[in-house]
mmCIF file of C-alpha atoms and ligand atoms in Angstrom:
data_model
loop_
_atom_site.group_PDB
_atom_site.id
_atom_site.type_symbol
_atom_site.label_atom_id
_atom_site.label_comp_id
_atom_site.label_asym_id
_atom_site.label_seq_id
_atom_site.Cartn_x
_atom_site.Cartn_y
_atom_site.Cartn_z
ATOM 1 C CA MET A 1 -0.182 -0.254 -0.014
ATOM 2 C CA GLY A 2 1.259 3.547 -1.055
ATOM 3 C CA LYS A 3 1.697 6.327 1.606
ATOM 4 C CA ASP A 4 -1.356 8.116 2.500
ATOM 5 C CA ILE A 5 -1.171 12.112 2.084
ATOM 6 C CA PHE A 6 -0.217 12.835 5.868
ATOM 7 C CA GLU A 7 2.507 10.621 5.608
ATOM 8 C CA LEU A 8 4.083 12.157 2.225
ATOM 9 C CA ARG A 9 4.390 15.496 4.102
ATOM 10 C CA SER A 10 7.268 16.040 5.915
ATOM 11 C CA SER A 11 9.547 19.319 6.835
ATOM 12 C CA VAL A 12 11.558 19.994 3.740
ATOM 13 C CA ARG A 13 14.880 21.951 4.376
ATOM 14 C CA LYS A 14 16.988 21.310 1.158
ATOM 15 C CA PHE A 15 15.516 22.021 -2.230
ATOM 16 C CA SER A 16 16.588 21.382 -6.033
ATOM 17 C CA ASP A 17 16.640 24.015 -8.689
ATOM 18 C CA ASP A 18 13.282 22.722 -10.310
ATOM 19 C CA PRO A 19 10.742 25.303 -10.789
ATOM 20 C CA VAL A 20 7.249 25.235 -9.474
ATOM 21 C CA SER A 21 4.570 26.125 -11.737
ATOM 22 C CA ASP A 22 2.082 28.916 -11.221
ATOM 23 C CA ALA A 23 -0.591 26.369 -12.101
ATOM 24 C CA ASP A 24 0.484 23.959 -9.165
ATOM 25 C CA ILE A 25 1.036 26.882 -6.644
ATOM 26 C CA LYS A 26 -2.811 27.866 -7.658
ATOM 27 C CA LYS A 27 -3.917 24.460 -6.679
ATOM 28 C CA MET A 28 -2.207 24.649 -3.377
ATOM 29 C CA LEU A 29 -3.804 28.259 -2.521
ATOM 30 C CA LYS A 30 -7.267 26.716 -3.796
ATOM 31 C CA ALA A 31 -6.480 23.683 -1.138
ATOM 32 C CA ALA A 32 -5.581 26.555 1.379
ATOM 33 C CA THR A 33 -8.936 28.396 0.942
ATOM 34 C CA LEU A 34 -10.865 25.478 1.370
ATOM 35 C CA ALA A 35 -9.842 24.909 4.994
ATOM 36 C CA PRO A 36 -12.293 25.912 7.442
ATOM 37 C CA SER A 37 -12.493 29.224 9.205
ATOM 38 C CA GLY A 38 -14.341 30.436 12.344
ATOM 39 C CA LYS A 39 -17.731 32.252 10.890
ATOM 40 C CA ASN A 40 -16.393 31.455 7.375
ATOM 41 C CA MET A 41 -14.343 34.821 7.962
ATOM 42 C CA GLN A 42 -11.207 33.359 5.919
ATOM 43 C CA ASN A 43 -8.873 36.075 7.655
ATOM 44 C CA TRP A 44 -5.921 35.090 5.318
ATOM 45 C CA HIS A 45 -3.893 36.479 2.960
ATOM 46 C CA PHE A 46 -0.869 34.474 1.029
ATOM 47 C CA VAL A 47 2.029 36.265 -0.533
ATOM 48 C CA ILE A 48 3.919 34.337 -2.951
ATOM 49 C CA VAL A 49 7.445 35.373 -3.853
ATOM 50 C CA LYS A 50 9.521 33.897 -6.711
ATOM 51 C CA ASN A 51 12.143 36.500 -7.310
ATOM 52 C CA LYS A 52 15.276 35.208 -5.804
ATOM 53 C CA ASP A 53 16.750 38.709 -5.361
ATOM 54 C CA LYS A 54 13.777 38.973 -2.799
ATOM 55 C CA ILE A 55 13.822 35.741 -1.493
ATOM 56 C CA ASN A 56 17.901 36.626 -0.412
ATOM 57 C CA GLU A 57 16.643 40.382 0.768
ATOM 58 C CA LEU A 58 14.183 38.756 3.060
ATOM 59 C CA ALA A 59 16.811 36.042 4.494
ATOM 60 C CA ASP A 60 19.029 38.807 4.873
ATOM 61 C CA ILE A 61 16.520 41.174 7.082
ATOM 62 C CA ILE A 62 16.032 38.083 9.327
ATOM 63 C CA ALA A 63 19.899 37.675 9.791
ATOM 64 C CA LYS A 64 20.256 41.792 10.462
ATOM 65 C CA LYS A 65 17.555 41.476 12.845
ATOM 66 C CA ASN A 66 18.763 38.448 14.500
ATOM 67 C CA LYS A 67 22.514 40.056 14.734
ATOM 68 C CA LYS A 68 20.809 43.230 16.285
ATOM 69 C CA LEU A 69 19.093 41.345 18.815
ATOM 70 C CA ARG A 70 22.279 39.494 19.772
ATOM 71 C CA ASP A 71 24.276 43.007 20.189
ATOM 72 C CA ALA A 72 21.349 44.245 22.475
ATOM 73 C CA VAL A 73 22.043 41.886 25.286
ATOM 74 C CA ASP A 74 25.197 40.869 27.438
ATOM 75 C CA ASP A 75 24.045 37.379 28.195
ATOM 76 C CA GLY A 76 26.547 35.286 26.255
ATOM 77 C CA ASP A 77 24.598 31.943 26.585
ATOM 78 C CA LEU A 78 21.505 33.717 25.108
ATOM 79 C CA LYS A 79 23.510 34.957 22.287
ATOM 80 C CA ASP A 80 24.577 31.893 21.148
ATOM 81 C CA ASN A 81 21.420 29.712 21.525
ATOM 82 C CA PHE A 82 19.660 32.488 19.719
ATOM 83 C CA LYS A 83 22.254 32.486 16.702
ATOM 84 C CA LYS A 84 21.955 28.722 16.692
ATOM 85 C CA TYR A 85 18.508 29.039 15.437
ATOM 86 C CA LEU A 86 19.356 31.567 12.743
ATOM 87 C CA LYS A 87 19.223 28.711 10.190
ATOM 88 C CA PHE A 88 16.359 27.423 11.016
ATOM 89 C CA GLY A 89 14.518 30.721 10.135
ATOM 90 C CA THR A 90 16.515 31.414 6.899
ATOM 91 C CA PHE A 91 17.241 28.403 5.048
ATOM 92 C CA PHE A 92 14.213 29.264 2.891
ATOM 93 C CA LYS A 93 16.213 31.229 0.684
ATOM 94 C CA ASP A 94 17.754 28.038 -0.993
ATOM 95 C CA ALA A 95 13.966 27.328 -2.324
ATOM 96 C CA PRO A 96 12.592 28.573 -5.490
ATOM 97 C CA VAL A 97 9.496 30.098 -3.868
ATOM 98 C CA LEU A 98 8.543 31.277 -0.671
ATOM 99 C CA VAL A 99 5.173 32.062 0.656
ATOM 100 C CA LEU A 100 4.167 33.685 3.467
ATOM 101 C CA PHE A 101 0.732 33.489 5.523
ATOM 102 C CA PHE A 102 -0.714 36.274 6.888
ATOM 103 C CA ALA A 103 -3.672 36.522 9.575
ATOM 104 C CA ALA A 104 -6.194 39.108 9.894
ATOM 105 C CA PRO A 105 -7.682 39.458 13.498
ATOM 106 C CA TYR A 106 -10.852 37.584 14.291
ATOM 107 C CA PRO A 107 -13.455 38.400 16.640
ATOM 108 C CA VAL A 108 -13.653 35.588 18.933
ATOM 109 C CA THR A 109 -17.060 34.291 20.073
ATOM 110 C CA GLY A 110 -18.094 35.335 23.545
ATOM 111 C CA ARG A 111 -15.098 37.789 24.268
ATOM 112 C CA ASN A 112 -17.517 40.850 24.072
ATOM 113 C CA ILE A 113 -19.907 39.348 26.550
ATOM 114 C CA MET A 114 -17.563 38.120 28.875
ATOM 115 C CA GLU A 115 -15.712 41.354 29.259
ATOM 116 C CA ALA A 116 -19.533 43.042 29.353
ATOM 117 C CA ALA A 117 -20.337 40.506 32.284
ATOM 118 C CA GLY A 118 -17.035 41.482 34.318
ATOM 119 C CA SER A 119 -16.038 37.576 34.168
ATOM 120 C CA PRO A 120 -12.789 36.800 35.664
ATOM 121 C CA LYS A 121 -9.285 37.545 33.827
ATOM 122 C CA GLU A 122 -8.262 33.997 33.841
ATOM 123 C CA GLU A 123 -11.561 32.781 32.089
ATOM 124 C CA ILE A 124 -11.125 35.450 29.322
ATOM 125 C CA GLU A 125 -7.608 34.595 28.969
ATOM 126 C CA ALA A 126 -8.298 30.769 28.439
ATOM 127 C CA LEU A 127 -10.956 31.789 25.941
ATOM 128 C CA MET A 128 -8.137 33.708 24.125
ATOM 129 C CA LYS A 129 -5.256 31.036 24.488
ATOM 130 C CA ALA A 130 -7.183 28.927 21.875
ATOM 131 C CA GLU A 131 -6.728 31.878 19.295
ATOM 132 C CA PRO A 132 -9.069 30.963 16.719
ATOM 133 C CA GLY A 133 -7.969 33.345 14.243
ATOM 134 C CA ILE A 134 -4.857 31.695 14.407
ATOM 135 C CA GLN A 135 -6.481 28.350 13.995
ATOM 136 C CA ASN A 136 -8.103 29.467 10.778
ATOM 137 C CA ILE A 137 -4.848 30.373 9.322
ATOM 138 C CA ALA A 138 -3.193 27.318 10.598
ATOM 139 C CA ALA A 139 -6.137 25.012 8.851
ATOM 140 C CA ALA A 140 -5.086 26.926 5.635
ATOM 141 C CA ALA A 141 -1.547 26.480 5.761
ATOM 142 C CA GLU A 142 -1.777 22.375 6.592
ATOM 143 C CA ASN A 143 -3.857 22.255 3.526
ATOM 144 C CA PHE A 144 -1.533 23.959 1.612
ATOM 145 C CA MET A 145 1.640 21.713 2.693
ATOM 146 C CA LEU A 146 -0.684 18.791 2.220
ATOM 147 C CA LYS A 147 -1.675 19.732 -1.691
ATOM 148 C CA ALA A 148 2.075 20.559 -2.083
ATOM 149 C CA ALA A 149 3.154 17.061 -1.036
ATOM 150 C CA GLU A 150 0.599 15.405 -2.849
ATOM 151 C CA LEU A 151 1.902 17.263 -6.178
ATOM 152 C CA GLY A 152 5.532 16.085 -5.198
ATOM 153 C CA TYR A 153 6.481 19.369 -3.627
ATOM 154 C CA GLY A 154 8.484 19.976 -0.019
ATOM 155 C CA THR A 155 7.467 22.568 2.204
ATOM 156 C CA CYS A 156 8.351 23.484 5.931
ATOM 157 C CA TRP A 157 6.148 25.020 8.261
ATOM 158 C CA MET A 158 8.196 27.932 9.768
ATOM 159 C CA THR A 159 7.704 30.850 12.395
ATOM 160 C CA SER A 160 11.375 31.174 13.895
ATOM 161 C CA GLN A 161 11.889 33.943 11.844
ATOM 162 C CA ASN A 162 8.664 35.775 13.152
ATOM 163 C CA TYR A 163 11.331 38.310 15.188
ATOM 164 C CA ALA A 164 11.676 39.766 12.416
ATOM 165 C CA ALA A 165 7.720 39.860 11.412
ATOM 166 C CA LEU A 166 7.165 43.710 11.238
ATOM 167 C CA GLU A 167 10.270 43.936 8.970
ATOM 168 C CA ILE A 168 9.400 41.292 6.711
ATOM 169 C CA LYS A 169 6.192 42.772 6.183
ATOM 170 C CA ALA A 170 7.263 46.121 5.630
ATOM 171 C CA SER A 171 9.463 44.981 2.819
ATOM 172 C CA LEU A 172 6.774 43.344 0.726
ATOM 173 C CA GLU A 173 5.558 45.374 -2.248
ATOM 174 C CA ALA A 174 2.239 43.489 -2.151
ATOM 175 C CA ASP A 175 -1.252 44.944 -2.570
ATOM 176 C CA PHE A 176 -3.001 44.197 0.532
ATOM 177 C CA ASP A 177 -4.031 45.715 4.137
ATOM 178 C CA LYS A 178 -0.783 45.624 5.891
ATOM 179 C CA SER A 179 -2.727 47.620 8.911
ATOM 180 C CA ILE A 180 -4.837 44.316 9.430
ATOM 181 C CA PHE A 181 -2.739 41.601 8.537
ATOM 182 C CA ASP A 182 0.075 40.115 10.718
ATOM 183 C CA LEU A 183 2.518 37.637 9.601
ATOM 184 C CA ALA A 184 1.640 33.989 10.834
ATOM 185 C CA LEU A 185 4.204 31.890 8.980
ATOM 186 C CA ILE A 186 6.142 31.345 6.076
ATOM 187 C CA THR A 187 7.014 28.155 3.925
ATOM 188 C CA PRO A 188 9.635 27.609 1.485
ATOM 189 C CA LEU A 189 8.543 25.705 -1.633
ATOM 190 C CA GLY A 190 10.175 23.480 -4.045
ATOM 191 C CA VAL A 191 11.091 19.951 -5.125
ATOM 192 C CA PRO A 192 12.705 18.371 -2.289
ATOM 193 C CA ALA A 193 16.521 17.759 -2.646
ATOM 194 C CA GLY A 194 16.905 13.823 -1.816
ATOM 195 C CA GLU A 195 15.320 11.936 0.432
ATOM 196 C CA VAL A 196 12.943 13.276 3.291
ATOM 197 C CA SER A 197 11.542 11.894 6.499
ATOM 198 C CA SER A 198 9.984 12.781 9.500
ATOM 199 C CA PRO A 199 10.976 12.869 13.270
ATOM 200 C CA LYS A 200 9.311 10.070 15.316
ATOM 201 C CA ARG A 201 5.724 10.766 16.887
ATOM 202 C CA LYS A 202 4.475 10.188 20.417
ATOM 203 C CA ALA A 203 2.649 7.154 20.705
ATOM 204 C CA LEU A 204 -1.290 7.565 20.699
ATOM 205 C CA GLU A 205 -1.591 6.387 24.183
ATOM 206 C CA GLU A 206 0.574 9.570 25.401
ATOM 207 C CA VAL A 207 -1.326 12.145 23.613
ATOM 208 C CA THR A 208 -4.791 10.746 24.041
ATOM 209 C CA SER A 209 -7.667 10.168 26.765
ATOM 210 C CA TRP A 210 -10.616 8.052 25.913
ATOM 211 C CA LEU A 211 -13.249 9.256 28.297
ATOM 212 C CA LYS A 212 -15.079 6.118 30.244
HETATM 213 C C1 FMN B 1 4.286 26.086 14.612
HETATM 214 C C2 FMN B 1 5.379 25.522 13.794
HETATM 215 C C3 FMN B 1 6.521 26.026 13.528
HETATM 216 C C4 FMN B 1 7.791 25.788 13.025
HETATM 217 N N1 FMN B 1 9.146 26.814 12.754
HETATM 218 C C5 FMN B 1 9.805 25.939 12.096
HETATM 219 C C6 FMN B 1 10.848 26.964 11.884
HETATM 220 O O1 FMN B 1 11.111 28.066 12.257
HETATM 221 N N2 FMN B 1 11.976 26.240 11.251
HETATM 222 C C7 FMN B 1 12.351 24.776 11.079
HETATM 223 O O2 FMN B 1 12.989 24.362 10.397
HETATM 224 N N3 FMN B 1 11.277 24.151 11.190
HETATM 225 C C8 FMN B 1 9.825 24.756 11.844
HETATM 226 N N4 FMN B 1 8.885 23.684 12.167
HETATM 227 C C9 FMN B 1 8.887 22.503 11.383
HETATM 228 C C10 FMN B 1 8.933 21.626 12.808
HETATM 229 O O3 FMN B 1 10.284 21.315 13.444
HETATM 230 C C11 FMN B 1 8.233 19.944 12.293
HETATM 231 O O4 FMN B 1 7.045 20.325 11.749
HETATM 232 C C12 FMN B 1 8.570 18.968 13.202
HETATM 233 O O5 FMN B 1 9.640 18.875 13.889
HETATM 234 C C13 FMN B 1 7.970 17.739 12.718
HETATM 235 O O6 FMN B 1 8.613 17.283 11.776
HETATM 236 P P1 FMN B 1 7.702 17.066 10.149
HETATM 237 O O7 FMN B 1 7.403 18.296 9.801
HETATM 238 O O8 FMN B 1 8.946 16.500 9.251
HETATM 239 O O9 FMN B 1 6.763 15.786 10.483
HETATM 240 C C14 FMN B 1 7.675 24.371 12.345
HETATM 241 C C15 FMN B 1 6.501 23.733 12.583
HETATM 242 C C16 FMN B 1 5.383 24.390 12.991
HETATM 243 C C17 FMN B 1 4.184 23.323 13.278
#
């Protein structure tokens, strides 16, 4: 039996130079927009970058912000540890395409009334921690990545570059309302170079409780 779609997707961090057609990118975007979203708000926006100079510029922005943050602190261990993560936020520069996922705010059901009712702070915090607006964009991103895998492409869900989220957004000459959309995640997109595999998962028993 062949692999099912969930086994086909793995985080890919090395890419060949093979191009990705616009027709295929549109199939992935279509899959993304078929994701469920609270109140069907579809509070997402996708930015596709194929220009290699622009992709490199974005990696530079992240590298510069990484250095700026390190230069601003004295703690050597903190600096070293942060520098180690730079490559996990910039390896996308080797991919032919970069896709950025933006999310607009989402009016969480119950928040207004809880605030008006004077509900305790921890109850409102518990409501907001589930972040339905972000759940929407995550569902869209997963659909995008599963469609990419089905079509033979590699992706990697990335958030570790988000300490430069504002600089990244400001550098994009894209036509969308930057005043309401925030960067949620990015993914490189391309044909994987070499074999791909995923790390082991926890056992089902460890992550599941069946109520009696
Ligand atoms: C919310 C989120 C953020 C992630 N951020 C990064 C990242 O910034 N850089 C990276 O290389 N991988 C990142 N990953 C990929 C995870 O490391 C990867 O999904 C996990 O190790 C499981 O491996 P798999 O995707 O191959 O199954 C992220 C994944 C998720 C879901």
